[in-house]
Structures are given as structure tokens and as C-alpha cells.
């Protein structure tokens, strides 16, 4: 892969937050420091600023806008004019989860696109165009400059003047979460609450339909329970599903328009989100367990347990080399942790070992 420049876009007004978003803390790091660390794979990292004296403790090269008070596209324009390499990855300072893996994935899409493509831009499931989390060719600076000269500063309007390859964020590993913007104090609190919840380790059991994911989970859960762990499971469903029953009071309340419907008895409870929800948001609401298992969600960034069956007629659903473990009845790629489809005990042992190590680190 060729070298790529990256720019962190700061210098905004942060009016909805009420304080500079680049200086918000995530652990002991600011958002700016955290994003810079996440972009360590770049050939160079630039910082788009209002003035060169901003963030004096940050030693990466500061780039002032050439066209002042023209919004974030002016920051991208200035970075394109200053960057050393033909491609520039952009990251807004309020995207604390964005990382270099996304740049690499966008690069692969750019290389496969037509040569006159100016940018590859992710689009969220809600239709939001993430122009501040994209990959741009250096030559796009001229097109952006023409728009800025004509008084146009809106990101989507300027993108319409360019040859853009749009890609669904769902095609990118953890794309929706990585492109998440933190714009308000409420969003920041929610994000930090979820970050604290992610101390609970998550493992995704992935594989194509018919590979035996559910069967393996049925074996893995009791093995973990025998070892004293409290277990949560979240399953991905590719279709519309309905767990409520027509005619029941809870069904009627949902049909009346409730955004969330709760049902509680003496022995169990359920909250039904009657609206689109990111996987990380659901995971972030789970507490008082020691480990979270998911069935599916192979696009998310959680460690993966690959389940593969020889007679499925499908290739491996994930790169075995990058998986936490592989469960298969045939040789699949390179991984030192390959187990038989029935050997849930060995996988449970690995998970318990990691959970215990995590407890030691936190205490």
C-alpha cells in the first residue's frame, strides 16, 4: 500500500458542545491525541487549525485554512494543498473512534474505482454523507477551491461538484461506530458511558448461514457458565423480526408509536427498541455480566471466533489470521488457535484467560 497523508480537522466553533471538542477527554488522552494515535499508519498526519498557535503541545504540522471562515471543506482544501502524498484521509476531531483501518479499506475501494474518482466517501445507514471521514485525491483541491471562491461551503454541495465513489458505512469494519460524531454534551456522556461498558469483553461468533454458529454457541455458553462467568448473548438478524405478539398489551403500545417498549415480570425483562440502533449502543447497555457473545456482526471490530464447515460450500466468513480463534472441521488459513467444531471447552478456556487478564489490568 502506498503512503497516504492524513489530516485531523479541528478549528470548528464547537457551538453545540460549548467547549473545544478536540480537548474532550477519553481516558487520559484528549480526542485529538487519541485520533492522532489511531492514525499512526499514515505517511504523515497534519492538523487543520484556525491559527498555527492552536494546540501548542501537539507537535504535528499545523495547517491554517487558506480560505478563512469557510467551514471544514476549507480545512480539507488547505490540507490537500499542503500534504506530501497523492491521497489524503480526513478525520474530524469529534470522531474519536475513527482509525487507520478505515483509511486502508477506503484505499482499496479507491484503487478499484475509476481513475478520475476524486474521493471515496462513506454513507451511514441513515443516509448521512460522512465527507469529513473520507479519502481524497490531492487534485481535488482545485475543485474544492472553485466552490469556496464561489461562496459555497456546504460539504454535500461541494461533493456534488466532484467525482465521488460513495460506499455504505456497513461495508467498512465497524464503520458506523468509527464515523460517529460527538457534537453535544449529551452525546459525549452517552459515548463515555458506553466506553466504560466496553470493559466487558465482547467476542463475535461469525460464519455464513449453515456453518453452525448457533450450535457452537449452545456448547460455548454452558462451558463459560461452568467456569463461573456471567454471559450475555446478542444475535444479529438480517431480516425483520417481531418478538411481541399481536393482540398483547405490549404489542398495542408499540403499534401506538412507542419508541421503546419494556416488558417486566418477576423472572425476566426485555426492552424493545422500535427504531434503528447501532450494535455498539445495544452492547453498551449490557451490564452485570463478565463476557458478551454475539452471533454475527462480522463487520464490527470485536474479536472474532470463526465457525467454518467444510460442506457449507462457502469460503471462510472472515480472515482466519485475524480471528481470535477458528472452529472448523477442515484446514482454514493461518491461525494457531484452530479447534474442532465440538471443542467449545478449549475456546471457553481462552476466553476465561483473557477475561481474567483484563480484570488484573483494571485492578
Coordinates of C-alpha atoms in Angstrom, one line a residue:
X1 CA 0.0 0.0 0.0
X2 CA 1.4 3.4 -1.0
X3 CA 1.9 6.1 1.6
X4 CA -1.2 8.2 2.5
X5 CA -1.4 11.6 4.2
X6 CA -4.0 12.1 7.0
X7 CA -5.5 15.3 8.5
X8 CA -7.3 15.8 11.7
X9 CA -9.9 18.6 11.2
X10 CA -10.1 20.9 14.2
X11 CA -10.7 24.6 14.3
X12 CA -14.5 24.4 14.4
X13 CA -16.7 26.5 16.7
X14 CA -17.9 23.6 18.8
X15 CA -21.0 25.7 19.5
X16 CA -23.3 22.8 20.4
X17 CA -20.8 21.3 22.7
X18 CA -19.9 24.6 24.4
X19 CA -16.2 23.6 24.7
X20 CA -13.5 22.6 22.3
X21 CA -14.3 19.0 21.2
X22 CA -10.6 18.3 20.3
X23 CA -9.8 18.7 24.0
X24 CA -12.5 16.4 25.4
X25 CA -11.0 13.5 27.3
X26 CA -11.2 9.8 26.6
X27 CA -9.4 8.2 29.4
X28 CA -6.2 10.2 30.0
X29 CA -6.0 11.4 26.3
X30 CA -7.8 14.2 24.5
X31 CA -9.8 13.3 21.5
X32 CA -7.1 15.0 19.4
X33 CA -4.3 12.8 21.0
X34 CA -6.4 9.7 20.7
X35 CA -7.2 10.2 17.0
X36 CA -3.6 11.0 16.2
X37 CA -2.6 7.7 17.8
X38 CA -5.3 5.9 15.8
X39 CA -3.8 7.3 12.6
X40 CA -0.3 6.1 13.3
X41 CA -0.2 4.2 10.0
X42 CA -0.3 7.3 7.9
X43 CA 2.7 8.6 6.0
X44 CA 2.2 11.9 7.7
X45 CA -0.5 13.4 10.0
X46 CA -1.5 17.0 9.6
X47 CA -3.6 19.1 11.9
X48 CA -6.1 21.6 10.4
X49 CA -6.3 24.6 12.7
X50 CA -7.8 28.1 12.9
X51 CA -4.4 29.6 13.7
X52 CA -1.0 27.9 13.9
X53 CA -0.7 28.7 17.6
X54 CA -3.6 26.4 18.4
X55 CA -2.8 23.2 20.4
X56 CA 0.9 24.2 21.0
X57 CA 1.6 21.0 22.9
X58 CA 0.8 19.0 19.7
X59 CA 3.9 18.7 17.6
X60 CA 2.3 17.5 14.3
X61 CA 2.4 20.0 11.4
X62 CA -0.4 22.7 11.8
X63 CA -2.2 23.8 8.6
X64 CA -4.2 27.0 8.6
X65 CA -7.1 27.5 6.2
X66 CA -6.3 29.4 3.0
X67 CA -10.0 30.4 2.8
X68 CA -11.0 31.7 6.3
X69 CA -14.4 31.1 7.9
X70 CA -15.4 28.7 5.2
X71 CA -16.0 25.6 7.3
X72 CA -14.4 22.1 7.3
X73 CA -14.1 21.9 3.5
X74 CA -11.6 24.8 3.7
X75 CA -9.6 22.7 6.1
X76 CA -9.6 19.8 3.7
X77 CA -8.6 22.1 0.9
X78 CA -5.7 23.5 2.8
X79 CA -4.5 20.0 3.8
X80 CA -4.7 18.8 0.2
X81 CA -2.6 21.8 -0.9
X82 CA 0.0 21.0 1.8
X83 CA 0.1 17.2 2.0
X84 CA 3.1 15.3 0.7
X85 CA 1.3 12.3 -0.8
X86 CA -1.3 11.9 -3.6
X87 CA -4.1 10.7 -1.2
X88 CA -5.4 12.3 1.9
X89 CA -7.5 10.6 4.6
X90 CA -9.7 13.0 6.6
X91 CA -10.8 12.7 10.3
X92 CA -12.9 15.2 12.2
X93 CA -11.7 15.9 15.7
X94 CA -15.1 14.8 17.0
X95 CA -14.8 11.2 15.6
X96 CA -12.8 9.5 18.5
X97 CA -13.3 6.0 17.1
X98 CA -12.0 6.6 13.6
X99 CA -8.9 4.7 12.8
X100 CA -6.3 3.7 10.1
X101 CA -8.1 0.5 9.2
X102 CA -10.9 2.6 7.7
X103 CA -8.3 4.5 5.6
X104 CA -6.9 1.2 4.3
X105 CA -10.4 0.0 3.4
X106 CA -11.2 3.2 1.6
X107 CA -7.9 3.0 -0.2
X108 CA -8.8 -0.5 -1.5
X109 CA -12.1 1.0 -2.8
X110 CA -10.3 4.0 -4.4
X111 CA -7.8 1.7 -6.2
X112 CA -10.7 -0.3 -7.6
X113 CA -12.7 2.8 -8.7
X114 CA -12.3 4.7 -12.0
X115 CA -9.1 6.7 -12.3
X116 CA -10.9 10.0 -12.4
X117 CA -12.5 9.4 -9.0
X118 CA -11.7 12.4 -6.7
X119 CA -12.9 10.9 -3.4
X120 CA -14.3 7.9 -1.6
X121 CA -16.9 8.9 0.9
X122 CA -18.8 6.7 3.4
X123 CA -22.6 7.0 3.8
X124 CA -24.3 5.9 7.0
X125 CA -27.4 3.8 7.2
X126 CA -29.4 6.9 8.0
X127 CA -28.2 8.4 4.6
X128 CA -25.7 10.8 6.3
X129 CA -22.8 11.6 4.0
X130 CA -19.5 11.5 6.0
X131 CA -17.4 13.9 4.0
X132 CA -15.2 14.5 6.9
X133 CA -14.2 10.9 7.2
X134 CA -13.2 10.1 3.6
X135 CA -10.3 9.7 1.3
X136 CA -9.5 12.4 -1.2
X137 CA -7.1 12.7 -4.1
X138 CA -4.8 15.7 -3.9
X139 CA -6.0 17.0 -7.3
X140 CA -9.5 17.6 -5.7
X141 CA -8.1 20.7 -4.1
X142 CA -8.8 22.7 -7.3
X143 CA -12.4 21.6 -7.5
X144 CA -13.0 22.5 -3.8
X145 CA -11.2 25.8 -4.2
X146 CA -13.5 26.8 -7.1
X147 CA -16.5 26.1 -4.8
X148 CA -15.1 28.1 -1.9
X149 CA -14.3 31.0 -4.3
X150 CA -17.9 31.0 -5.3
X151 CA -19.1 31.2 -1.7
X152 CA -20.2 27.5 -1.4
X153 CA -19.0 26.0 1.9
X154 CA -21.5 23.1 2.5
X155 CA -19.8 19.7 2.4
X156 CA -22.5 17.9 0.4
X157 CA -22.9 20.7 -2.1
X158 CA -19.1 20.7 -2.8
X159 CA -19.0 16.9 -3.0
X160 CA -21.6 17.1 -5.8
X161 CA -19.1 19.0 -7.9
X162 CA -16.6 16.2 -7.7
X163 CA -16.4 12.6 -9.0
X164 CA -17.2 10.7 -5.8
X165 CA -17.4 7.0 -5.1
X166 CA -19.9 6.6 -2.2
X167 CA -19.6 3.5 0.0
X168 CA -22.0 2.2 2.6
X169 CA -20.5 2.5 6.1
X170 CA -21.8 -1.0 6.7
X171 CA -19.2 -2.3 4.2
X172 CA -16.4 -1.0 6.4
X173 CA -15.3 -2.7 9.6
X174 CA -17.1 -1.1 12.4
X175 CA -17.9 1.8 10.0
X176 CA -21.0 3.2 11.7
X177 CA -19.3 3.4 15.1
X178 CA -16.0 4.7 13.7
X179 CA -17.8 7.6 11.9
X180 CA -19.8 8.5 15.0
X181 CA -19.7 12.3 15.7
X182 CA -19.7 13.6 19.3
X183 CA -21.4 17.0 19.0
X184 CA -23.1 17.6 22.3
X185 CA -22.5 17.1 26.0
X186 CA -25.4 14.5 26.0
X187 CA -23.7 12.6 23.1
X188 CA -20.3 12.8 25.0
X189 CA -21.9 11.4 28.2
X190 CA -23.5 8.6 26.2
X191 CA -20.3 7.8 24.5
X192 CA -18.3 7.7 27.7
X193 CA -20.9 5.6 29.4
X194 CA -20.6 3.1 26.5
X195 CA -16.8 3.2 26.7
X196 CA -17.0 2.2 30.4
X197 CA -19.3 -0.6 29.5
X198 CA -16.9 -1.9 26.8
X199 CA -14.7 -3.0 29.7
X200 CA -16.9 -6.1 29.4
X201 CA -15.1 -8.1 26.7
X202 CA -17.1 -8.9 23.5
X203 CA -16.5 -11.9 21.2
X204 CA -18.3 -12.3 17.9
X205 CA -19.1 -15.8 16.6
X206 CA -19.1 -15.3 12.9
X207 CA -19.7 -17.6 9.9
X208 CA -22.0 -18.0 6.9
X209 CA -25.5 -19.3 7.3
X210 CA -25.5 -23.1 7.9
X211 CA -21.9 -23.1 9.4
X212 CA -23.2 -23.9 12.8
X213 CA -22.8 -20.6 14.7
X214 CA -25.8 -21.2 17.0
X215 CA -24.9 -24.8 17.6
X216 CA -21.4 -23.8 18.7
X217 CA -22.8 -21.0 21.0
X218 CA -25.1 -23.6 22.6
X219 CA -22.0 -25.5 23.5
X220 CA -19.9 -22.5 24.4
X221 CA -22.3 -20.8 26.8
X222 CA -22.5 -23.7 29.3
X223 CA -18.7 -24.1 29.2
X224 CA -18.4 -20.5 30.2
X225 CA -21.1 -20.8 32.9
X226 CA -19.3 -23.9 34.3
X227 CA -16.2 -21.7 34.8
X228 CA -18.2 -19.1 36.7
X229 CA -18.7 -16.4 34.1
X230 CA -22.0 -14.5 33.7
X231 CA -22.8 -14.4 29.9
X232 CA -24.8 -12.2 27.6
X233 CA -25.6 -13.1 24.0
X234 CA -26.7 -10.7 21.2
X235 CA -27.8 -12.2 17.9
X236 CA -27.7 -10.4 14.5
X237 CA -30.9 -10.8 12.4
X238 CA -30.7 -10.0 8.7
X239 CA -34.5 -9.8 8.3
X240 CA -37.3 -8.0 10.0
X241 CA -38.2 -9.8 13.3
X242 CA -41.0 -9.5 15.8
X243 CA -40.7 -10.9 19.3
X244 CA -44.0 -9.4 20.5
X245 CA -47.4 -11.0 19.7
X246 CA -50.3 -9.2 18.1
X247 CA -53.1 -8.6 20.5
X248 CA -50.9 -8.4 23.6
X249 CA -50.9 -5.1 25.5
X250 CA -47.2 -4.5 24.8
X251 CA -47.8 -5.1 21.1
X252 CA -50.6 -2.5 21.1
X253 CA -48.4 0.1 22.9
X254 CA -45.7 -0.5 20.3
X255 CA -48.2 -0.1 17.5
X256 CA -49.4 3.1 19.1
X257 CA -45.9 4.6 18.4
X258 CA -43.7 3.9 21.5
X259 CA -40.0 4.3 20.6
X260 CA -39.0 1.8 23.3
X261 CA -41.3 -0.8 24.8
X262 CA -40.5 -2.6 28.1
X263 CA -41.9 -5.8 29.5
X264 CA -41.1 -6.9 33.0
X265 CA -42.1 -9.9 35.0
X266 CA -40.8 -11.5 38.3
X267 CA -38.3 -13.7 36.4
X268 CA -37.2 -11.7 33.3
X269 CA -37.4 -8.4 31.5
X270 CA -37.0 -7.1 27.9
X271 CA -36.6 -3.7 26.3
X272 CA -37.6 -3.5 22.7
X273 CA -36.0 -0.7 20.7
X274 CA -38.6 0.1 18.0
X275 CA -36.1 2.1 15.9
X276 CA -32.7 1.6 14.3
X277 CA -29.9 1.1 16.8
X278 CA -26.2 0.6 16.3
X279 CA -24.8 -2.7 17.6
X280 CA -22.4 -0.9 19.9
X281 CA -25.3 1.0 21.5
X282 CA -27.1 -2.2 22.5
X283 CA -23.8 -3.7 23.7
X284 CA -23.2 -0.6 25.7
X285 CA -26.5 -1.1 27.6
X286 CA -25.5 -4.5 28.9
X287 CA -24.0 -4.7 32.4
X288 CA -23.5 -7.1 35.3
X289 CA -22.1 -9.8 33.1
X290 CA -18.5 -10.9 32.6
X291 CA -18.5 -11.6 28.9
X292 CA -20.7 -10.7 25.9
X293 CA -21.0 -13.1 22.9
X294 CA -22.5 -12.0 19.6
X295 CA -23.7 -14.2 16.8
X296 CA -22.9 -12.4 13.6
X297 CA -21.8 -8.7 13.4
X298 CA -18.7 -9.7 11.4
X299 CA -18.3 -6.0 10.2
X300 CA -17.8 -4.9 13.8
X301 CA -14.4 -4.6 15.4
X302 CA -14.8 -7.2 18.2
X303 CA -12.6 -10.2 18.4
X304 CA -14.0 -12.9 16.1
X305 CA -14.5 -16.7 16.6
X306 CA -14.8 -18.0 13.1
X307 CA -17.0 -21.0 12.6
X308 CA -16.5 -22.8 9.3
X309 CA -17.9 -26.1 8.0
X310 CA -16.3 -27.9 5.0
X311 CA -19.7 -28.9 3.4
X312 CA -21.1 -25.4 3.6
X313 CA -19.8 -24.6 0.1
X314 CA -18.8 -21.2 1.3
X315 CA -15.4 -19.6 1.9
X316 CA -14.4 -18.5 5.4
X317 CA -16.6 -15.6 6.5
X318 CA -13.5 -13.7 8.0
X319 CA -9.8 -13.8 7.6
X320 CA -8.7 -16.7 9.9
X321 CA -5.3 -15.0 10.5
X322 CA -7.1 -12.0 12.1
X323 CA -9.5 -14.1 14.3
X324 CA -9.3 -14.8 18.0
X325 CA -10.0 -18.4 17.3
X326 CA -11.2 -20.7 14.5
X327 CA -13.6 -23.6 14.9
X328 CA -13.7 -25.8 11.9
X329 CA -13.8 -29.4 10.5
X330 CA -11.2 -28.5 7.9
X331 CA -8.0 -26.5 7.5
X332 CA -8.8 -22.8 7.1
X333 CA -6.0 -20.3 6.5
X334 CA -3.4 -19.5 9.2
X335 CA -4.2 -19.4 12.9
X336 CA -2.6 -21.0 15.8
X337 CA -5.9 -21.4 17.6
X338 CA -7.9 -23.9 15.5
X339 CA -10.3 -26.2 17.2
X340 CA -12.8 -28.9 16.3
X341 CA -16.5 -27.8 15.9
X342 CA -17.3 -29.7 19.1
X343 CA -14.4 -28.3 21.2
X344 CA -16.2 -25.4 22.9
X345 CA -14.2 -26.2 26.1
X346 CA -10.9 -25.1 24.6
X347 CA -12.4 -21.8 23.3
X348 CA -14.0 -21.2 26.6
X349 CA -10.6 -21.6 28.3
X350 CA -9.1 -19.0 26.0
X351 CA -11.9 -16.5 26.8
X352 CA -11.6 -17.1 30.5
X353 CA -7.9 -16.5 30.3
X354 CA -8.4 -13.1 28.6
X355 CA -11.2 -12.1 30.9
X356 CA -9.0 -12.8 34.0
X357 CA -6.1 -10.8 32.4
X358 CA -8.5 -7.9 31.9
X359 CA -9.6 -8.0 35.5
X360 CA -6.0 -7.9 36.7
X361 CA -5.1 -4.9 34.4
X362 CA -8.1 -2.9 35.7
X363 CA -7.5 -3.7 39.4

